[in-house]
Short mmCIF file of C-alpha atoms (C1' of nucleotides) in Angstrom, two decimals:
data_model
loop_
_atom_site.label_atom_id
_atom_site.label_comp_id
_atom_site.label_asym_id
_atom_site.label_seq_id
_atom_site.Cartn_x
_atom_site.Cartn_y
_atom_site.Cartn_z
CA UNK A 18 86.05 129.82 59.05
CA UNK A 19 86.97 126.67 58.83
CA UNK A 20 89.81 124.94 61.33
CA UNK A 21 90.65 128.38 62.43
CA UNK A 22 90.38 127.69 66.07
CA UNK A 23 91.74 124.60 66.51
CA UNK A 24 93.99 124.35 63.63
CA UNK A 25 95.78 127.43 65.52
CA UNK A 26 96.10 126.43 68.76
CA UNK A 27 97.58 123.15 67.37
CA UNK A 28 100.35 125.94 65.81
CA UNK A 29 100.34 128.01 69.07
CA UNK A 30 100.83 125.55 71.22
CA UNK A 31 103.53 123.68 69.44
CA UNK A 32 105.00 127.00 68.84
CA UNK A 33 105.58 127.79 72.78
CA UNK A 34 106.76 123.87 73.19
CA UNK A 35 109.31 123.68 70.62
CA UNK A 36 110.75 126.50 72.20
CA UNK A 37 110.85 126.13 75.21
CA UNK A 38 111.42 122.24 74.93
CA UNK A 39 112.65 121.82 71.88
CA UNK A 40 111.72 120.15 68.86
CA UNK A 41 112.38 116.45 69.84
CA UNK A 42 112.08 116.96 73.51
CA UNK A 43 108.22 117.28 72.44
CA UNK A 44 106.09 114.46 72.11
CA UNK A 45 102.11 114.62 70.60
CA UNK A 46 101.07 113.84 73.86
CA UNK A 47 102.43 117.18 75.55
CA UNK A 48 100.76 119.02 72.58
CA UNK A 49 97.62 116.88 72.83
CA UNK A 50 97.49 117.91 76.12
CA UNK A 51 97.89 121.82 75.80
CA UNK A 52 95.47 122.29 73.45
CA UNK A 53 93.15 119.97 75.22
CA UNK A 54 92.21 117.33 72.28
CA UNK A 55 92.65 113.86 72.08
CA UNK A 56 95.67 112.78 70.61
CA UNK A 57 94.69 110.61 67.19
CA UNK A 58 93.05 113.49 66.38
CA UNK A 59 95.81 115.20 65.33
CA UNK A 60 95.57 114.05 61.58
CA UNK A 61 92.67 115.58 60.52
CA UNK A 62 94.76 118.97 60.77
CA UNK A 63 98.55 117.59 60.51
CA UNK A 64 99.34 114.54 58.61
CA UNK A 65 102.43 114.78 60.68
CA UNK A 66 104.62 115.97 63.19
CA UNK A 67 106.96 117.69 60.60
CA UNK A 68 103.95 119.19 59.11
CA UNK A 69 103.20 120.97 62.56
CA UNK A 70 107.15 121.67 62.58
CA UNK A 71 106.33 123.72 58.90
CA UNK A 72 103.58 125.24 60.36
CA UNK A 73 104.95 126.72 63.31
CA UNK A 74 108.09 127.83 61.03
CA UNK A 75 106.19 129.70 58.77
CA UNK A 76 104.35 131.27 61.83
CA UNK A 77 107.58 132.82 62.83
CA UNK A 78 108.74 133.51 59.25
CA UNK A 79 105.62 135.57 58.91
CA UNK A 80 105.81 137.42 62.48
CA UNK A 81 109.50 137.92 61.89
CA UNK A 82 108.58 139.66 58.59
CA UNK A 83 106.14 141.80 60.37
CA UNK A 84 107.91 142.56 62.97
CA UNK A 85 111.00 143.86 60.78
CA UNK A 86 108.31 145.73 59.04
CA UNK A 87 107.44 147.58 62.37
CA UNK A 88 111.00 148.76 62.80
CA UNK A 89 111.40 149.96 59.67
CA UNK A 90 107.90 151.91 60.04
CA UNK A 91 109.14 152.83 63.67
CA UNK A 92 112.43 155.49 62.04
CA UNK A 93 114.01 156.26 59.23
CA UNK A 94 117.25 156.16 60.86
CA UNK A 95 118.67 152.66 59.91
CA UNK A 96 121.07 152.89 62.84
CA UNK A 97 117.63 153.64 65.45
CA UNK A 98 116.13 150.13 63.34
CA UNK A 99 119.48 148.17 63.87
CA UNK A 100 119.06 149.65 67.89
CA UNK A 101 115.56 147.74 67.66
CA UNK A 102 117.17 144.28 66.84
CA UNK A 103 119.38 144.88 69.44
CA UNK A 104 117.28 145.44 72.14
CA UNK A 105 114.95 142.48 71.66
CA UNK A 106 117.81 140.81 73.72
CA UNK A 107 116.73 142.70 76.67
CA UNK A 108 112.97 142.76 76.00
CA UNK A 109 113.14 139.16 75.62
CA UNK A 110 115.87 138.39 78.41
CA UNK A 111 113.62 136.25 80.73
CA UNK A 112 112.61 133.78 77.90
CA UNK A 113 116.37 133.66 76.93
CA UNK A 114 117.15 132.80 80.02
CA UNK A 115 115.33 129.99 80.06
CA UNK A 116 115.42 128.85 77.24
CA UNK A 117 117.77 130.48 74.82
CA UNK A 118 116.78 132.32 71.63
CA UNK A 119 114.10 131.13 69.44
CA UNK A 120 116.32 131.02 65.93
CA UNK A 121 119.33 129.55 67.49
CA UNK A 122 118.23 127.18 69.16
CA UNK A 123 115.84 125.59 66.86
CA UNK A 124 118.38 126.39 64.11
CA UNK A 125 120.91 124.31 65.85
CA UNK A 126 118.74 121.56 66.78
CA UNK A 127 117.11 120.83 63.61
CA UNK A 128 120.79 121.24 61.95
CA UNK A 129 122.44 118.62 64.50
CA UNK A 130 119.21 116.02 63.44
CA UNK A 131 119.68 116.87 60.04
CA UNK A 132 115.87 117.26 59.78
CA UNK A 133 114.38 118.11 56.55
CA UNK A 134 113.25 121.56 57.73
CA UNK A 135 116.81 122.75 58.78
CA UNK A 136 116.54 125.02 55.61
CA UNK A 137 113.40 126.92 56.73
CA UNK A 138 114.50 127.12 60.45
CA UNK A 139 117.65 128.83 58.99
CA UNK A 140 115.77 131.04 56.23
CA UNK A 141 114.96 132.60 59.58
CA UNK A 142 118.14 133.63 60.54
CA UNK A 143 118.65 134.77 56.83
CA UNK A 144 115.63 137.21 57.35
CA UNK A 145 117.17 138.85 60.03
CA UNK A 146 120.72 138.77 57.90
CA UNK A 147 119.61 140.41 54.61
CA UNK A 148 117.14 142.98 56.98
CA UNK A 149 120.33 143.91 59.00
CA UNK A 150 122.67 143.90 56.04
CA UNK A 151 120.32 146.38 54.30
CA UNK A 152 120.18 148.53 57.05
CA UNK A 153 124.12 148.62 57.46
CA UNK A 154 124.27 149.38 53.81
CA UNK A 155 122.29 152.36 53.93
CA UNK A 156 124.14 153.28 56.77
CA UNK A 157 127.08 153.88 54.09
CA UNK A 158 128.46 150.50 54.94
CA UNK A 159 127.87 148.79 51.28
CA UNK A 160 131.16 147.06 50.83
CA UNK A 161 130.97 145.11 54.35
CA UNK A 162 127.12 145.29 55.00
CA UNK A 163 126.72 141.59 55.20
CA UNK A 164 129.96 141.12 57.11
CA UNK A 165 128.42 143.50 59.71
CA UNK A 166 125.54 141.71 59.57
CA UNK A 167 126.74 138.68 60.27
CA UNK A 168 128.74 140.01 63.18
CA UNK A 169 125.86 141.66 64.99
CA UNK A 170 123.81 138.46 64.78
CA UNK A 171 126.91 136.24 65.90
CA UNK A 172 127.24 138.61 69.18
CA UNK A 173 123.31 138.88 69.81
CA UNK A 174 123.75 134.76 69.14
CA UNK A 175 126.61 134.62 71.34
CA UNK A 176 124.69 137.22 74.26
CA UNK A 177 121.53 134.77 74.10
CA UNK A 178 123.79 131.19 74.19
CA UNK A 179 126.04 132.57 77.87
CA UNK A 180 122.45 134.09 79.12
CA UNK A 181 120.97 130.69 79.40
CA UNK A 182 124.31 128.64 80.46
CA UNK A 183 124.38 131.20 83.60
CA UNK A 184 120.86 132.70 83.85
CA UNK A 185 122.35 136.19 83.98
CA UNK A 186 120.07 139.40 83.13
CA UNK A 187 122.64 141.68 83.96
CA UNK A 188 125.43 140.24 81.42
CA UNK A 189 122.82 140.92 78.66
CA UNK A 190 122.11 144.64 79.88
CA UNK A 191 126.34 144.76 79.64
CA UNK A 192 126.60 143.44 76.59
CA UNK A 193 123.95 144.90 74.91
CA UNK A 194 125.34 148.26 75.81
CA UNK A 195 128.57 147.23 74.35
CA UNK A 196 126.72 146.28 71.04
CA UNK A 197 124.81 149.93 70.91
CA UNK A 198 128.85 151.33 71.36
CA UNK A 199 130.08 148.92 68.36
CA UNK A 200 126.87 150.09 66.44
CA UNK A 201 127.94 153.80 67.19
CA UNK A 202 131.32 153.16 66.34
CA UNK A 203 130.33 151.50 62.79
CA UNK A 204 128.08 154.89 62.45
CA UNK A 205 131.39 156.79 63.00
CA UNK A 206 132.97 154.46 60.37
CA UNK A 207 130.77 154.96 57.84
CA UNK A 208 131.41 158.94 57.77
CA UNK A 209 134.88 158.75 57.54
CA UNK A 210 134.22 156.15 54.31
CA UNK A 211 131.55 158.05 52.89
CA UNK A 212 133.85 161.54 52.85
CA UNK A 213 136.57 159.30 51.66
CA UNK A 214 134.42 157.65 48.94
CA UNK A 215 133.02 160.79 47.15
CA UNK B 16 142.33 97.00 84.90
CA UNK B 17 138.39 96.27 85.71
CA UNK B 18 135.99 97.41 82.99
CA UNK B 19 138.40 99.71 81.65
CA UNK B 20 137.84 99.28 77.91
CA UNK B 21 134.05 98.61 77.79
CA UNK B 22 132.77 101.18 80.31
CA UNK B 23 135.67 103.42 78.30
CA UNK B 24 134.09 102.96 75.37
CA UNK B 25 130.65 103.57 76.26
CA UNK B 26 131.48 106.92 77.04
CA UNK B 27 133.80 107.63 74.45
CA UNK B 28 130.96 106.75 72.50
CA UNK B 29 128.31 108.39 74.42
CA UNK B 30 130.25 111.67 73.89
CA UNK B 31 130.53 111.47 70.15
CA UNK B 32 127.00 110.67 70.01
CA UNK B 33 125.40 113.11 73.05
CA UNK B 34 127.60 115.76 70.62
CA UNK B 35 126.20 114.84 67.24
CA UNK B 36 122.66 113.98 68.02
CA UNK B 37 122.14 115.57 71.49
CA UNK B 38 121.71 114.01 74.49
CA UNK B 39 117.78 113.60 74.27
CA UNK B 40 118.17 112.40 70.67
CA UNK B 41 120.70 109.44 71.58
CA UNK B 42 119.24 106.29 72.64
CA UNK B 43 120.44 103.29 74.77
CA UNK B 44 120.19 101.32 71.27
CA UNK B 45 122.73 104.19 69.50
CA UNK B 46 124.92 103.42 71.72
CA UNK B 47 125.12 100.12 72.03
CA UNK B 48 125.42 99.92 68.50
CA UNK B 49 128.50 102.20 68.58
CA UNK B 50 129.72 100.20 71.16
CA UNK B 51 128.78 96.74 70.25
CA UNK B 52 127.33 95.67 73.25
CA UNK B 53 124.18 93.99 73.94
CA UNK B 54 121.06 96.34 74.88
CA UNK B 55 120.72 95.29 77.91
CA UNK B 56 123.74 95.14 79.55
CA UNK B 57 124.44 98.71 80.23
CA UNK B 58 123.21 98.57 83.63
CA UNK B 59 126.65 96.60 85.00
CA UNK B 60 128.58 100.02 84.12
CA UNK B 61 125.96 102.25 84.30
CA UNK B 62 122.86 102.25 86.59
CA UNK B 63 120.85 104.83 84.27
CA UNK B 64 121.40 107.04 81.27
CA UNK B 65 121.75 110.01 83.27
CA UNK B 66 125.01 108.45 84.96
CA UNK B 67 126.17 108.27 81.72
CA UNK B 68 125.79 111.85 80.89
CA UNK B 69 127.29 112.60 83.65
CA UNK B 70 130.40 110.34 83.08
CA UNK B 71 130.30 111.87 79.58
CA UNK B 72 130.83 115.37 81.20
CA UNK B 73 133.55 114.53 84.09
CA UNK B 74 135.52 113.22 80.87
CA UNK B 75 134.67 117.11 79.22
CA UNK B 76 135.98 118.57 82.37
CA UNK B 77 138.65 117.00 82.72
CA UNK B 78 139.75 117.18 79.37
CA UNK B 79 139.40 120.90 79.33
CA UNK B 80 141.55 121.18 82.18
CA UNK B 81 144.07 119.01 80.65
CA UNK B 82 143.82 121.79 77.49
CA UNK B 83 143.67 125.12 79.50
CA UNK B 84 146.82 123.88 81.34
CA UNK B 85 148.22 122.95 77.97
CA UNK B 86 147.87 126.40 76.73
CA UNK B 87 149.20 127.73 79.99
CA UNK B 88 152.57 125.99 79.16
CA UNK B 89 152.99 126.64 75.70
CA UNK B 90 153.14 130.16 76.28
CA UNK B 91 154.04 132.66 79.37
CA UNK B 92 151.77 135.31 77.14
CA UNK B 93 148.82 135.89 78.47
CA UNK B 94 147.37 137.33 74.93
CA UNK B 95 148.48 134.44 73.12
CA UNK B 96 147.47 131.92 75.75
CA UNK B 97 143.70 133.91 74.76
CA UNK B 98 144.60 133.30 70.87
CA UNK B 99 144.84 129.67 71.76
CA UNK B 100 141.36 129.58 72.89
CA UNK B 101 140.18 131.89 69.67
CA UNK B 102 141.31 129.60 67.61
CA UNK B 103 139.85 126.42 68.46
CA UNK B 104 137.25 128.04 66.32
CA UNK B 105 139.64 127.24 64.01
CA UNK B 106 140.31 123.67 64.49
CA UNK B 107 137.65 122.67 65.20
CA UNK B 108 135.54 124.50 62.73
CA UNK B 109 134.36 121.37 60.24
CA UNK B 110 133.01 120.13 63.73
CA UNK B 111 131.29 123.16 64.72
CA UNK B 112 129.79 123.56 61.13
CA UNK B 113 127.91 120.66 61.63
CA UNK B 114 126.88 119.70 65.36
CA UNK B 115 127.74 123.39 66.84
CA UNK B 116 129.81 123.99 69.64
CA UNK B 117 129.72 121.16 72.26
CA UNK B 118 129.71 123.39 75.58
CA UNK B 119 127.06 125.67 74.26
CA UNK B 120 124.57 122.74 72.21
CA UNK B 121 125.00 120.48 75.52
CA UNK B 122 124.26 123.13 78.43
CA UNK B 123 121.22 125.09 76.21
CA UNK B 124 119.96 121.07 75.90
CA UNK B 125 120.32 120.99 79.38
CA UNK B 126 118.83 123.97 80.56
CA UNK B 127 116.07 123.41 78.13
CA UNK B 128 115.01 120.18 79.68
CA UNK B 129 115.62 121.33 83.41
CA UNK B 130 118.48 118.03 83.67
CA UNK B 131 119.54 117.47 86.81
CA UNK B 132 123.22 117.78 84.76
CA UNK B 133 122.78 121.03 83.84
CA UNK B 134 124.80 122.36 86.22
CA UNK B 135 127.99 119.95 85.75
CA UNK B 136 127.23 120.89 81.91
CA UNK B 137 127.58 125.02 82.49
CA UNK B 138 130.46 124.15 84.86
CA UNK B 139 132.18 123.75 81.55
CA UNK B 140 132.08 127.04 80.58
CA UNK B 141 132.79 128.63 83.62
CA UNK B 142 136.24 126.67 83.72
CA UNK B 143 137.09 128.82 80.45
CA UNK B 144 135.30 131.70 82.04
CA UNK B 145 137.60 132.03 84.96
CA UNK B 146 140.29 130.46 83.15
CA UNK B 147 140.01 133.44 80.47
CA UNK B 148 139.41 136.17 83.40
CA UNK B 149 142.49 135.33 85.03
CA UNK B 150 144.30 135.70 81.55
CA UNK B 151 142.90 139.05 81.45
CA UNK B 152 143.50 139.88 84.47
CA UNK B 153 147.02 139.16 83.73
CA UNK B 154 147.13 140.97 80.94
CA UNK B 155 146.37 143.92 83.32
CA UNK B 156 142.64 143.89 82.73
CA UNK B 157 142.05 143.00 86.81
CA UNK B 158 138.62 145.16 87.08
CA UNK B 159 136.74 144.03 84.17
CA UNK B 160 138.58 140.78 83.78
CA UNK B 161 135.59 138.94 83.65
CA UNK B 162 133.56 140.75 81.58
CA UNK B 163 135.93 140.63 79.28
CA UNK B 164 136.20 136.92 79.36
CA UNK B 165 132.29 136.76 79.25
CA UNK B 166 132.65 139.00 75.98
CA UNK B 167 135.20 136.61 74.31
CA UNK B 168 133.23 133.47 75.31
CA UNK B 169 129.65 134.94 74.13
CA UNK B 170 131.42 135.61 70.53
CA UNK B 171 132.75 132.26 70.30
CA UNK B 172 129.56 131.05 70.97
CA UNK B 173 127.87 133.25 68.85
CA UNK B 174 130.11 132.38 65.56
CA UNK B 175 129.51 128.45 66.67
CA UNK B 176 125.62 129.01 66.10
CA UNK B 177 125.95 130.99 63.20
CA UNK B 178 128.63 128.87 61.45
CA UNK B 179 126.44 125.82 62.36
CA UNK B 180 123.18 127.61 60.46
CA UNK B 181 125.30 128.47 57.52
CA UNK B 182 127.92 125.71 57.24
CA UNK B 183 130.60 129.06 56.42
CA UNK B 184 133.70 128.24 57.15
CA UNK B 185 134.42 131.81 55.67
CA UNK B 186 132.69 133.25 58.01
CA UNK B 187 134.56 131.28 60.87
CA UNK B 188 138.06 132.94 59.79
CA UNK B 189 136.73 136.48 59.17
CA UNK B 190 135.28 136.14 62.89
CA UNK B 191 138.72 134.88 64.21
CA UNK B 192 140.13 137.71 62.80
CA UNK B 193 138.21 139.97 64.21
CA UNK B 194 138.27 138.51 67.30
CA UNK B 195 142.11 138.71 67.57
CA UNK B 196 141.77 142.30 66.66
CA UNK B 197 139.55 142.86 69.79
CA UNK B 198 142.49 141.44 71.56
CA UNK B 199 144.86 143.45 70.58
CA UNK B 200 142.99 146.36 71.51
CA UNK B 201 142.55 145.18 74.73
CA UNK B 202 146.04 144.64 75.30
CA UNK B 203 146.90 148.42 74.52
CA UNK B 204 143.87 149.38 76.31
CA UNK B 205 145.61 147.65 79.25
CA UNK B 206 148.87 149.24 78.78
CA UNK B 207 147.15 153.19 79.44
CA UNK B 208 144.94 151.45 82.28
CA UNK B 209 148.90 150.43 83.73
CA UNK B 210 150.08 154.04 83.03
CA UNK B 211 147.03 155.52 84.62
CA UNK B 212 146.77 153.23 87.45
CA UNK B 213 150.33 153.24 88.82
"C1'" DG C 14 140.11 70.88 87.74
"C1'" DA C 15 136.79 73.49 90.88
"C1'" DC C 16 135.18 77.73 92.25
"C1'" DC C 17 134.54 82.64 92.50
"C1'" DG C 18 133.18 87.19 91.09
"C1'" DA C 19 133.13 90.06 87.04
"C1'" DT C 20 131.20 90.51 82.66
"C1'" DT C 21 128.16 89.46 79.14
"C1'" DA C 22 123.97 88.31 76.00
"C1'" DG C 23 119.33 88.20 75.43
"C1'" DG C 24 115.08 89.10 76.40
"C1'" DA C 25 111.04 90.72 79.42
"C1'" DC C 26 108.69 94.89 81.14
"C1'" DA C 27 105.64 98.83 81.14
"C1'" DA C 28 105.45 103.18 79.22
"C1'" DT C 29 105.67 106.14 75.43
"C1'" DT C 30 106.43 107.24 70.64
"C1'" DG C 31 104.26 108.70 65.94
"C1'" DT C 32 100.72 107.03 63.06
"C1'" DC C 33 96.30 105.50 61.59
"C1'" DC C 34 91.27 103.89 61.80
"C1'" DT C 35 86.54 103.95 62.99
"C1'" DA C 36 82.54 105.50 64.98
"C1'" DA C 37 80.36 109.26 67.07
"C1'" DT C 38 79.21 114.17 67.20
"C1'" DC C 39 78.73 118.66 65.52
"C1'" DT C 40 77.54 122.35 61.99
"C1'" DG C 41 75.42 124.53 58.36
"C1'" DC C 42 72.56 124.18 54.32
"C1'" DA C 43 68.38 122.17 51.78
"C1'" DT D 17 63.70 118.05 59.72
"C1'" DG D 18 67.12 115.61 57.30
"C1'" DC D 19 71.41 115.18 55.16
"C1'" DA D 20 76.51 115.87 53.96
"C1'" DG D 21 80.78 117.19 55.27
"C1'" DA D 22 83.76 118.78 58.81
"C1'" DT D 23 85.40 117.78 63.24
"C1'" DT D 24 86.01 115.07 67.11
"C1'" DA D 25 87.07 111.23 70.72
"C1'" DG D 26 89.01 107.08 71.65
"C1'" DG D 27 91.55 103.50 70.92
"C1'" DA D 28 94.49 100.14 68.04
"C1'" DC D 29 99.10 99.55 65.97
"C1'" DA D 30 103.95 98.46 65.71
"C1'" DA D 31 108.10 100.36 67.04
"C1'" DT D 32 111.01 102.29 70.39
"C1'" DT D 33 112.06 104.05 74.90
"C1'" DG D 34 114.69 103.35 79.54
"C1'" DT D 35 114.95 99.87 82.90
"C1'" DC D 36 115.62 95.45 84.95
"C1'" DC D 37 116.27 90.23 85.37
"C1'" DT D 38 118.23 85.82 84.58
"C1'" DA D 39 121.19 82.62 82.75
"C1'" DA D 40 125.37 81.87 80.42
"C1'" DT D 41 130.32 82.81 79.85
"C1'" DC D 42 134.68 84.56 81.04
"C1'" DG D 43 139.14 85.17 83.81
"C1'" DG D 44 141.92 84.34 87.49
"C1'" DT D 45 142.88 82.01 92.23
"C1'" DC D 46 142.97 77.98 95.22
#
DNA sequence: GACCGATTAGGACAATTGTCCTAATCTGCA
DNA sequence: TGCAGATTAGGACAATTGTCCTAATCGGTC
């Protein structure tokens, strides 16, 4: 299998640096040196830097798909799958403390630079938008299923952006309990619409 | 007046640019091509370009105490002094579409990169922290005054990302909305804690 | 007009950046 | 064993980075 090893670890690596660097923060030489390869080498697997950028993008594209995949396999219950997003915030909360989330933070970077792969680093957030808005829609919540959506992303954003700025664990246990309320109440909602509607 | 207009407008410019680009993104040369200065010659005013950075943020502090108490004297309202805050999303929301919020990009930078600045940088946000707890707390809200400022702050930031990744303005005013909503809530909320309490 | 410190321009500097090239090594097939 | 293609190391490259130095220019005071 051809490149498999290396090729990977390139993607790996840069993975984990963009992260927790960021994107410009990290040079070939810190990725050269976490893989453990000399550093012209890079071409024979990347003709450039934004081609590792794609790379690692699509790596998380893909994982996010599977991952979304998982919840849905996990219940039935859209509002149990929507409780999955959620709680990444608190399975993830040392790494957001750190260095924030993943999506945003790239997102916004990449955004700010105006890079060319801006539109793939946001397709990201769009997976988790369209996955969330389906769930809230078969929660009974057709009409404003994208709205909620939307919402529940801006407050896990929102969570993940203060968790970093103050390095607190036990704001994200706080607020994520507030989110599972909201959820509960939008549950709630969507019974009083649903007897309404029919 | 020694060095007032050049050193001024280094970090005038430094700002715009450390907002628009990021701070690791922004080079001596980008700003002394805003500036129109010679290269070289930033070491009179400034001995590195961390000393600018942190110029760049005493200016964002003090600025955003000039605001807060510029809120505090338009109105004796506590609730609407908190509207003033929610909508900056407003005002500023072409801004945020494009570069983000400038507390939240600058301190996740920050933090990313382990700066020395970071902690001037979150310093920011924990002058609207307190400065929104003791609205709350006016508004009656005294035990869970800062949570609730910690709530309002982690939505703002979370619509800044997300309105960044998008470019939706839309989305902006639908969140605003919203977010005054919340408010009023919490000001009735506040009026049974009163009955309760006393 | 002479002199002073403040301010400036311009370039030197070593280190680092992303990119590219060449020669060596490895790997698997004939 | 010998050969072809894939993979590698190592370094060259021009450009850019943050930093620092020196010499020129400016403004105001005796």
């Amino acid at each position: 299998m051809t490149g498999r090893s290396t090729r990977d670890e390139i993607v790996d690596a840069s993975d984990r640096l963009f992260y927790r660097r960021g994107y410009g923060e990290t040079s070939f030489a810190d990725i050269a040196d976490a893989v453990g390869i000399s550093r012209g080498n890079f071409y024979h697997h990347f003709k450039s830097k934004d081609a590792i950028l794609q790379a690692v993008i699509e790596v998380r594209l893909a994982e996010t798909k599977r991952m979304l995949e998982a919840w849905e396999r996990e219940s039935g219950d859209p509002a149990d799958r929507i409780r999955c997003f959620i709680r990444i915030l608190i399975v993830n909360r040392a790494d957001i403390g750190r260095y924030g989330c993943p999506v945003g933070t790239l997102s916004t970077e990449l955004v700010k630079m105006n890079h060319a792969s801006r539109g793939e680093a946001v397709a990201l957030f769009s997976l988790f938008r369209a996955w969330l808005g389906r769930q809230f829609a078969a929660l009974g919540r057709k009409r404003d299923a994208d709205a909620l959506a939307m919402h529940l992303l801006a407050m896990s954003q929102g969570v993940a952006t203060l968790a970093t700025a103050f390095g607190d664990e036990a704001f994200i246990r706080r607020e994520v309990r507030r989110m599972c309320d909201w959820l509960d109440s939008c549950v709630a909602g969507s019974a009083i619409e649903r007897n309404e509607g029919e």
